[in-house]
Coordinates of C-alpha atoms in Angstrom, one line a residue:
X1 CA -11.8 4.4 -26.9
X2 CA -14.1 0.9 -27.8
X3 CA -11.1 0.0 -29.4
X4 CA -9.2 0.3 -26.9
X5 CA -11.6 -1.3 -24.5
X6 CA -11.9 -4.0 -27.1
X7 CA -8.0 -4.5 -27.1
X8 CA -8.1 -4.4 -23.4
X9 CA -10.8 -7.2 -22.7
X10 CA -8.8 -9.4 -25.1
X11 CA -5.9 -8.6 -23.1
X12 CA -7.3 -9.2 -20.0
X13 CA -8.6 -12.4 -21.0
X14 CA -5.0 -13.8 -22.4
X15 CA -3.5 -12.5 -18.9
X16 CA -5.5 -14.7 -17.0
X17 CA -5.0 -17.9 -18.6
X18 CA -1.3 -17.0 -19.6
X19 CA 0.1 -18.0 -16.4
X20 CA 0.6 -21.9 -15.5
X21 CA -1.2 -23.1 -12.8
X22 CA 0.9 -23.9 -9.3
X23 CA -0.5 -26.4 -7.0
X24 CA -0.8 -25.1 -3.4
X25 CA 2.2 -26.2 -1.5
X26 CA 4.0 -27.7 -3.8
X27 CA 7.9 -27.7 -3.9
X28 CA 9.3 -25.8 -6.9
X29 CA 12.6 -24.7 -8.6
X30 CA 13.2 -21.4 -9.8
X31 CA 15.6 -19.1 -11.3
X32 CA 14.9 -15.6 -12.0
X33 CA 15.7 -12.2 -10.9
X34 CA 14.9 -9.6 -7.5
X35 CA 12.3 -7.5 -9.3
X36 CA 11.4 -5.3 -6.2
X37 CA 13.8 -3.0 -3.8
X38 CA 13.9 -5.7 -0.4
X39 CA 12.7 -4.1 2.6
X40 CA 12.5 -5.3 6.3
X41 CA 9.9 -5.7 8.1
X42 CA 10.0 -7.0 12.0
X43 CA 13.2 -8.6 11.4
X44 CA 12.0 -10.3 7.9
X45 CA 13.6 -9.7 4.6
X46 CA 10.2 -9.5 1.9
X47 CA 10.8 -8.9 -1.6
X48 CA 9.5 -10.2 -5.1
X49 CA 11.3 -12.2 -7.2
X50 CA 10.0 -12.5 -10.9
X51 CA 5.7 -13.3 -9.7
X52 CA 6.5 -14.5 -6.2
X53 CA 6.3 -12.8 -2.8
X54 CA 9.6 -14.1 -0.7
X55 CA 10.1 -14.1 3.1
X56 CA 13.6 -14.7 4.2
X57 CA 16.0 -14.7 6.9
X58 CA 16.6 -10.8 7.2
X59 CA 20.4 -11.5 6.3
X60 CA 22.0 -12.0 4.0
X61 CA 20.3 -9.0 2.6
X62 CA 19.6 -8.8 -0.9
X63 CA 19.4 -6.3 -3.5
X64 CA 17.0 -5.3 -6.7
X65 CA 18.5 -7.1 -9.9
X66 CA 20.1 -10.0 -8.3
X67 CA 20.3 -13.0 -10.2
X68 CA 19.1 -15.9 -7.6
X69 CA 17.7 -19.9 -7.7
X70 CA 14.9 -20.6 -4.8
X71 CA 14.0 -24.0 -4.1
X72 CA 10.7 -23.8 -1.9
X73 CA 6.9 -24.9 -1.1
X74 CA 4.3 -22.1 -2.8
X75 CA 2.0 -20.8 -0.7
X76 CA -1.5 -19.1 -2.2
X77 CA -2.5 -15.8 0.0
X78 CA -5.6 -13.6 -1.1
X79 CA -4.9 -10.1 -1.7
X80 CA -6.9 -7.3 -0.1
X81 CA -8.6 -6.9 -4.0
X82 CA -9.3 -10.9 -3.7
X83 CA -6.6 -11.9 -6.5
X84 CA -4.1 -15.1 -5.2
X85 CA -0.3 -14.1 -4.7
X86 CA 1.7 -17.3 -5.0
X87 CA 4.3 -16.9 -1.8
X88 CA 7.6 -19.1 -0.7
X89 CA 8.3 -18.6 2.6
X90 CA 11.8 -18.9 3.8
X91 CA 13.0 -21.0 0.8
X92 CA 16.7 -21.7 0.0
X93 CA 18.1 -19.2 -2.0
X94 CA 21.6 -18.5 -3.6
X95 CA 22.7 -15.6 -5.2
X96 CA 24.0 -16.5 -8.9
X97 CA 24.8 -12.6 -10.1
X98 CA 24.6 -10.0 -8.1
X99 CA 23.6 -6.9 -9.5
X100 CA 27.0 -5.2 -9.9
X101 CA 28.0 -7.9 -12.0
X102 CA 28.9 -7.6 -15.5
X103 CA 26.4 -10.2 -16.8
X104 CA 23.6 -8.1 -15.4
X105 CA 21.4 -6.6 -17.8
X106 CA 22.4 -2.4 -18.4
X107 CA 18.0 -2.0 -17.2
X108 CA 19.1 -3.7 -14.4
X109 CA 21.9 -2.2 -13.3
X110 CA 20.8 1.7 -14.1
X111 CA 17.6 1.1 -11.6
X112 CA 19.6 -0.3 -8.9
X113 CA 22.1 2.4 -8.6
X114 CA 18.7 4.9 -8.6
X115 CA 17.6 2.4 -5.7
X116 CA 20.9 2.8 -4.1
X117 CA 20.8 6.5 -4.1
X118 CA 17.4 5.9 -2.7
X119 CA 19.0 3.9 0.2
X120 CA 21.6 6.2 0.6
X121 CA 18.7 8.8 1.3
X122 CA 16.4 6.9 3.9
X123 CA 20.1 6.7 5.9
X124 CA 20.6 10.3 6.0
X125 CA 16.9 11.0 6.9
X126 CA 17.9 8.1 10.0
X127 CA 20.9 9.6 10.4
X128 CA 20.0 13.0 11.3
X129 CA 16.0 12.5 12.6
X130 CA 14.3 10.4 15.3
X131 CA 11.9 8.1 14.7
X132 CA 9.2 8.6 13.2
X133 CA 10.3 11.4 12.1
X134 CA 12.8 10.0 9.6
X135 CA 10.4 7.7 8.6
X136 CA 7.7 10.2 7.5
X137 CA 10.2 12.6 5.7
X138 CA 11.3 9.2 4.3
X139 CA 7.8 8.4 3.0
X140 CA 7.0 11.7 2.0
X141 CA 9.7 12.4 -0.2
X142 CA 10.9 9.0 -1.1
X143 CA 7.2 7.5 -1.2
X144 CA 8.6 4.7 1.2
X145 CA 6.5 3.4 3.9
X146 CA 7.5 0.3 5.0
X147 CA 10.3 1.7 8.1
X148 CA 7.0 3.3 10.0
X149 CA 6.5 2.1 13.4
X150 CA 3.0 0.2 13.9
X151 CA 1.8 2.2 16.4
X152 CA 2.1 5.2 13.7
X153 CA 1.7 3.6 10.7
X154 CA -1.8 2.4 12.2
X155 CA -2.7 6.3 13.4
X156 CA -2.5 7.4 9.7
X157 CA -4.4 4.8 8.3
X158 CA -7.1 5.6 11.0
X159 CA -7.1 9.3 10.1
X160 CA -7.5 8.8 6.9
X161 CA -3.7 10.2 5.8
X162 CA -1.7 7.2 5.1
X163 CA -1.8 8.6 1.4
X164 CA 0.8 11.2 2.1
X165 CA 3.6 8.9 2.8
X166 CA 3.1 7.4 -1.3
X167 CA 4.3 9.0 -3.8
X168 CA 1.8 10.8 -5.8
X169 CA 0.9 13.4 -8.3
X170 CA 1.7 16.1 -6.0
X171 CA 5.4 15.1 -6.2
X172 CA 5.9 14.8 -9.2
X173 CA 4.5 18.4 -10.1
X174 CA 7.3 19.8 -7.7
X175 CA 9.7 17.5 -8.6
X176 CA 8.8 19.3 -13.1
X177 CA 8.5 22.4 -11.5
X178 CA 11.7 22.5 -10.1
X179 CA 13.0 21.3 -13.0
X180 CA 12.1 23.4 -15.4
X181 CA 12.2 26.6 -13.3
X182 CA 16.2 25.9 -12.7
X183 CA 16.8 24.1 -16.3
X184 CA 15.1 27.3 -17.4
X185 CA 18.1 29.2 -16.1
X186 CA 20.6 27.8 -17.6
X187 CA 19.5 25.9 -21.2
X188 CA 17.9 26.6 -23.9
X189 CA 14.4 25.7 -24.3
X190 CA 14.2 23.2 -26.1
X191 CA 16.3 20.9 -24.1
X192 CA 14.8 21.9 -20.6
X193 CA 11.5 19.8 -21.3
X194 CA 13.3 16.2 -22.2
X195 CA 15.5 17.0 -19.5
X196 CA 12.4 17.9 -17.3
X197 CA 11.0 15.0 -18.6
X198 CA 13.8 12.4 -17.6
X199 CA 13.8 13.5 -14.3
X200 CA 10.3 12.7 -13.7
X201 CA 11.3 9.4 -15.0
X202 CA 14.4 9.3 -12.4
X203 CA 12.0 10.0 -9.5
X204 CA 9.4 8.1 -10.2
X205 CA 11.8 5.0 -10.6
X206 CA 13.5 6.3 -7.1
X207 CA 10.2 6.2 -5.4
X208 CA 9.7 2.5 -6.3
X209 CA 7.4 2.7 -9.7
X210 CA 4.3 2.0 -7.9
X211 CA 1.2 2.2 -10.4
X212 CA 0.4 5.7 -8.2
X213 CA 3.5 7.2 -9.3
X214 CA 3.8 6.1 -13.0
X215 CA 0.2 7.2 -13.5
X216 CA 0.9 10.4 -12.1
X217 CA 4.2 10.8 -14.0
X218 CA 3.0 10.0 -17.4
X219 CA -0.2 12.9 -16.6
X220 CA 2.4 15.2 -15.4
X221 CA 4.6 14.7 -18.2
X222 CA 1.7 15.4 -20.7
X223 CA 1.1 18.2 -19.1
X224 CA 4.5 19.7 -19.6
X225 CA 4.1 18.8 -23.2
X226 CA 0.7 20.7 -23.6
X227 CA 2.7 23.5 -21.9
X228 CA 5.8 23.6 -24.3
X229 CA 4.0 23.1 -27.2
X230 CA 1.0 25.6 -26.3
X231 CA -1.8 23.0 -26.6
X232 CA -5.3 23.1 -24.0
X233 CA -4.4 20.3 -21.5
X234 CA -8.0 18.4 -20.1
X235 CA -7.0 16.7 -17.3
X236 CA -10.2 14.1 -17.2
X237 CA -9.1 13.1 -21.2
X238 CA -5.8 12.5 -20.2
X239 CA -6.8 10.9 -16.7
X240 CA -9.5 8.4 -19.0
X241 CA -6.6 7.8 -21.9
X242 CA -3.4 7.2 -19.4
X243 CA -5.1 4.8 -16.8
X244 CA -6.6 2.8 -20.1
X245 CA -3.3 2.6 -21.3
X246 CA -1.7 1.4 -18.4
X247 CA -4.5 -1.2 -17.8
X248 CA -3.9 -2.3 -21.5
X249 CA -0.1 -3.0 -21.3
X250 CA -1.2 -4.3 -17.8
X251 CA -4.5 -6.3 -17.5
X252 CA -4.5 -7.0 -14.0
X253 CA -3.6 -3.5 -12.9
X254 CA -7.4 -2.8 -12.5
X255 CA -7.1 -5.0 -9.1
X256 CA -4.7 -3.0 -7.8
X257 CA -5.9 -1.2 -4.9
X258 CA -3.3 1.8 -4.9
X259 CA -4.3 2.0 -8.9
X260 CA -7.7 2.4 -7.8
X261 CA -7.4 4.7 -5.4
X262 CA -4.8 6.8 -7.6
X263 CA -7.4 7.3 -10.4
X264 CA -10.6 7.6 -8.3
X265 CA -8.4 10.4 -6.1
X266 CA -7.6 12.1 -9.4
X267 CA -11.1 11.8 -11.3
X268 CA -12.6 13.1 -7.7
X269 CA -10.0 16.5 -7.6
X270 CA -10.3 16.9 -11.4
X271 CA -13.9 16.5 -12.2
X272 CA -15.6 16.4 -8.6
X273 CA -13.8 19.7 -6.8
X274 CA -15.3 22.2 -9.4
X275 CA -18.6 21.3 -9.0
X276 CA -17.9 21.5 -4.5
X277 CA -16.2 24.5 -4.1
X278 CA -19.2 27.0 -5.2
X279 CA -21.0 25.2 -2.6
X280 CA -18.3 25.7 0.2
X281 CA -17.5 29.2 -1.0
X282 CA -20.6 30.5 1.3
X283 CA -18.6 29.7 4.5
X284 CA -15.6 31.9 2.3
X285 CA -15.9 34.9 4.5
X286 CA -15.6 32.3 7.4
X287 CA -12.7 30.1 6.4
X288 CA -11.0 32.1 3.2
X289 CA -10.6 31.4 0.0
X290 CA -7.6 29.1 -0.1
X291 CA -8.5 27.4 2.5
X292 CA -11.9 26.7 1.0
X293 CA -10.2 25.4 -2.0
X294 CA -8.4 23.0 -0.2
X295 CA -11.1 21.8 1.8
X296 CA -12.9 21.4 -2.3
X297 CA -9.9 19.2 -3.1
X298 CA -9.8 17.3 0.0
X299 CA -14.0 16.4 0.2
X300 CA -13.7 15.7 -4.0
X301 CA -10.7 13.2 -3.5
X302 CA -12.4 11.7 -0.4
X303 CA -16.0 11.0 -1.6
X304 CA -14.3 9.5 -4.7
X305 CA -12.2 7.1 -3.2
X306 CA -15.1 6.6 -0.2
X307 CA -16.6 3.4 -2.3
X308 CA -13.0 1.2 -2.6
X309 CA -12.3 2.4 0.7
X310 CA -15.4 0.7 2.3
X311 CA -14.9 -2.4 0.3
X312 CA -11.4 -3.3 1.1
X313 CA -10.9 -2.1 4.2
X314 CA -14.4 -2.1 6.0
X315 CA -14.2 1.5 7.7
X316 CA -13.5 4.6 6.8
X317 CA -12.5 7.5 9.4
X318 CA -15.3 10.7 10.1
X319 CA -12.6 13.0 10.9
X320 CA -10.6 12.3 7.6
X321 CA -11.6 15.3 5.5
X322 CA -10.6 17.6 8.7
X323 CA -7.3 16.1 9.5
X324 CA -6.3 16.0 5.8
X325 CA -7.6 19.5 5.5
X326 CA -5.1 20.5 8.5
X327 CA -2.3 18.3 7.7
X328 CA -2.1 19.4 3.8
X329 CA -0.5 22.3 3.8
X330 CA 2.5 20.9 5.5
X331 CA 3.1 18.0 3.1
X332 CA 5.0 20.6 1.1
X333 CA 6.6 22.5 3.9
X334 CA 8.0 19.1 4.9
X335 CA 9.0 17.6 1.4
X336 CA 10.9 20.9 0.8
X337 CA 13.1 20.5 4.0
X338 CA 13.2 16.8 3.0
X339 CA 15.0 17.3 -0.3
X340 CA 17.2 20.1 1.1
X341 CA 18.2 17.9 4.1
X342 CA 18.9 15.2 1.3
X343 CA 21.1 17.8 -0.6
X344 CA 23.3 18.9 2.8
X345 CA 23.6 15.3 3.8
X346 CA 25.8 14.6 1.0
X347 CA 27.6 17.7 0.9
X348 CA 27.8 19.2 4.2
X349 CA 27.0 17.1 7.4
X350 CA 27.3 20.3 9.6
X351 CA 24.7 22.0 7.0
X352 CA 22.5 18.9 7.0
X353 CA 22.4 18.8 11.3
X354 CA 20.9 22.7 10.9
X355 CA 18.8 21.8 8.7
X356 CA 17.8 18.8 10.6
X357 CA 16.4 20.9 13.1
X358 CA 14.3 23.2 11.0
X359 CA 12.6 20.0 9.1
X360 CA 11.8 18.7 12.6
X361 CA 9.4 21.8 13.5
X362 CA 6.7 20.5 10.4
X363 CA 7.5 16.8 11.3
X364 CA 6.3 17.3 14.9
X365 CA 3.7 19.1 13.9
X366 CA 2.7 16.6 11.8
X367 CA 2.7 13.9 14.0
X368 CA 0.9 15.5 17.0
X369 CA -2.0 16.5 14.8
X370 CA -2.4 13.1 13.6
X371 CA -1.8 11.3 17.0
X372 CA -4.0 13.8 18.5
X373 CA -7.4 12.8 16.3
X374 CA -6.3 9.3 16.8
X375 CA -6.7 9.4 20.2
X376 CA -10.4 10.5 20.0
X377 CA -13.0 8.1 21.0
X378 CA -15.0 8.2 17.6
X379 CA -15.7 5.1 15.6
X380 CA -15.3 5.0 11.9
X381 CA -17.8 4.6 8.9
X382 CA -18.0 0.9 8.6
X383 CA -19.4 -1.6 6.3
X384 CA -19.9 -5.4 6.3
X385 CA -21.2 -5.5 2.4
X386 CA -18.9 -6.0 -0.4
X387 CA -21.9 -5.9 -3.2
X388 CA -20.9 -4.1 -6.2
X389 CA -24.5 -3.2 -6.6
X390 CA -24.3 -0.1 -4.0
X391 CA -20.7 1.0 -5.2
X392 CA -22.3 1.0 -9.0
X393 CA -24.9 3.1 -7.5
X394 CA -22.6 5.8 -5.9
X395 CA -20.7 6.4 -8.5
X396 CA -23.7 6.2 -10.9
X397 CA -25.2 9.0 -8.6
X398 CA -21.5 11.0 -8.6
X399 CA -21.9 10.8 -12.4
X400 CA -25.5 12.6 -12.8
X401 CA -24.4 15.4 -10.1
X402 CA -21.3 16.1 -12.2
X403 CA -23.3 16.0 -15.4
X404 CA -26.2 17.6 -14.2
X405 CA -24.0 20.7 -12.3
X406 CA -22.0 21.0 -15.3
X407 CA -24.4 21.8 -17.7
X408 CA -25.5 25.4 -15.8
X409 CA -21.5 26.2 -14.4
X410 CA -22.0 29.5 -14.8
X411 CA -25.1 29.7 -12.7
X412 CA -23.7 28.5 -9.9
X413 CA -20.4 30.8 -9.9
X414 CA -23.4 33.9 -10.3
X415 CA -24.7 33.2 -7.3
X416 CA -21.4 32.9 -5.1
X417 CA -20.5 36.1 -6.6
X418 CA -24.0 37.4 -5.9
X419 CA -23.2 36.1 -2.1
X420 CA -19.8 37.8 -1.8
X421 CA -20.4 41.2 -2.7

């Protein structure tokens, strides 16, 4: 691990002055390729082409892999972690290769067919839902986000769930488990893991390869491995080795606030939940067991993320550990009927319509819970401090309570056991 740190600092340090420097507003040439699936947002096309942000006209519409020369003036924008984006704002741009083309490199090509599967899906979801319905199952599934309407969009981020439309680990354990359970049926064993395993790699490409999603899928694959081969899988080694990993092959990952949040979320279910649930399982007669756990996994993800939260967006919501704890249980309810309504819509529109209506029972329910804590007059946890001197303290007190409540675990299981009988 210090070598690995060691490597990484080095890294880190050739990252930052790798890159030449681009005078604000100054015109420049470029020629280079779409690097991000293009979305729309309020009638403007945004995408990323090589290390620029573009806004453009929202037609024509481009795709991911297209080979295209911008002529424009680079704009510098802050990022909510406080690291410049270079930007070109409506530049001229002319397709040289699109993406179908021959010349276009085989990477290229294989992700843009996943990402035009994946377009194909967000149209049947549209197709067959109202809004924003179809944008939820959309963001559940697909981890896509960027379709919500404001008013909703601004609802979940103020109930603390804007999490379940990306991506996350969650996913990708259903999307292995299916896997291998129906693999399993049919193969022999040896081939159902690398088939299990390319399919997390399919999905995770298909739900845009956010740092979330590839963090998740590498721990999820591991885990499979552990499985097959009959090895102890620890979850916080694994967490610890992946994310170092990731930050070494990617210095400036560590800004990334979706990266942040991702591990922090993870560390907080992994090694916070075990110490929180002996404490909530007094109130186990009251709420039951399961539902006890959940509220351990919800409160050990929340106070873990609690810190970044405060320092890049300012507030935090009261009522986010309740609504999560309500809303949870439906996330897989409504993935499910997501990936079945995906299935019909290619193969049977009739079939799809059916099912259609059963997905939009969870969906509504969905919706009017979190619309419902929105509308209550309660304001949020907020901060005006950015110091890194009280976030070093959190976590420095999170780290003792783990240490300290792991060294006695059994005690603490004794006397909820003591409690319940």
């Amino acid at each position: 691990m210090i070598a690995l740190s060691g490597l990484w600092v080095l890294r880190y340090h050739a990252a930052l002055y790798s890159t030449d420097v681009i005078p604000n507003d100054s015109m420049v040439r470029i020629q280079g390729y779409v690097t991000s699936q293009p979305y729309l947002k309020a009638s403007i096309q945004i995408m990323r082409i090589e290390r620029f942000q573009v806004l453009s006209e929202p037609f024509p519409r481009f795709s991911y892999g297209d080979h295209v020369q911008l002529i424009g003036n680079i704009q510098e924008r802050l990022t909510d972690s406080g690291q410049t984006e270079l930007w070109l704002i409506y530049p001229e741009i002319r397709i040289l290769q699109e993406t179908n083309g021959v010349a276009s490199p085989l990477a290229i090509r294989i992700i843009a067919s996943i990402y035009g599967v994946r377009q194909s899906l967000q149209e049947i979801f549209s197709d067959l839902l109202p809004e924003p319905h179809a944008s939820l199952t959309a963001g559940v599934v697909l981890g896509v986000h960027r379709s919500l309407a404001q008013d909703f969009e601004r609802a979940l981020r103020q109930t603390g769930t804007i999490h379940v439309i990306v991506a996350s680990g969650y996913n990708v354990s259903v999307v292995a488990g299916l896997l291998m359970t129906m693999l399993g049926q049919f193969l022999n064993r040896r081939w159902v893991l690398p088939l299990a395993i390319l399919g997390i790699i399919l999905y995770t490409i298909m739900a845009g390869g956010e740092p979330p999603i590839i963090r998740a899928a590498i721990m999820g694959s591991l885990a499979f491995i552990a499985q097959f081969l009959g090895k102890q899988y620890h979850g916080l080694w694994v967490l610890l080795l992946t994310s170092m990993l990731m930050a070494l092959i990617s210095p400036l990952l560590i800004y990334d606030v979706g990266f942040q949040l991702s591990v922090a979320a993870t560390f907080g279910i992994l090694a916070l939940t075990p110490t929180l649930t002996p404490l909530l399982a007094r109130g186990v007669r009251l709420l039951g067991r399961n539902l006890t756990e959940d509220l351990g996994v919800t409160l050990g993800a929340q106070l873990s993320v609690l810190p970044i939260l405060l320092v890049h967006f300012g507030s935090v919501s009261w009522i986010s550990p309740l609504v999560n704890l309500i809303v949870v249980n439906l996330v897989p309810v409504i993935m499910g009927f997501g990936g079945l309504l995906a299935g019909a819509g290619f193969l049977w529109l009739d079939m799809a319509r059916v099912v259609a209506l059963l997905a939009w029972v969870p969906l509504e329910a969905f919706i009017v819970v979190v619309n419902w804590f929105d509308g209550l007059p309660l304001r949020p946890i907020s901060i005006s401090s950015h110091s890194a001197w009280w976030v070093a303290a959190y976590y420095a007190l999170m780290f003792f309570w783990i240490w300290k409540s792991n060294r006695h675990p059994a005690r603490a299981v004794i006397q909820v056991k003591r409690r319940d009988e």
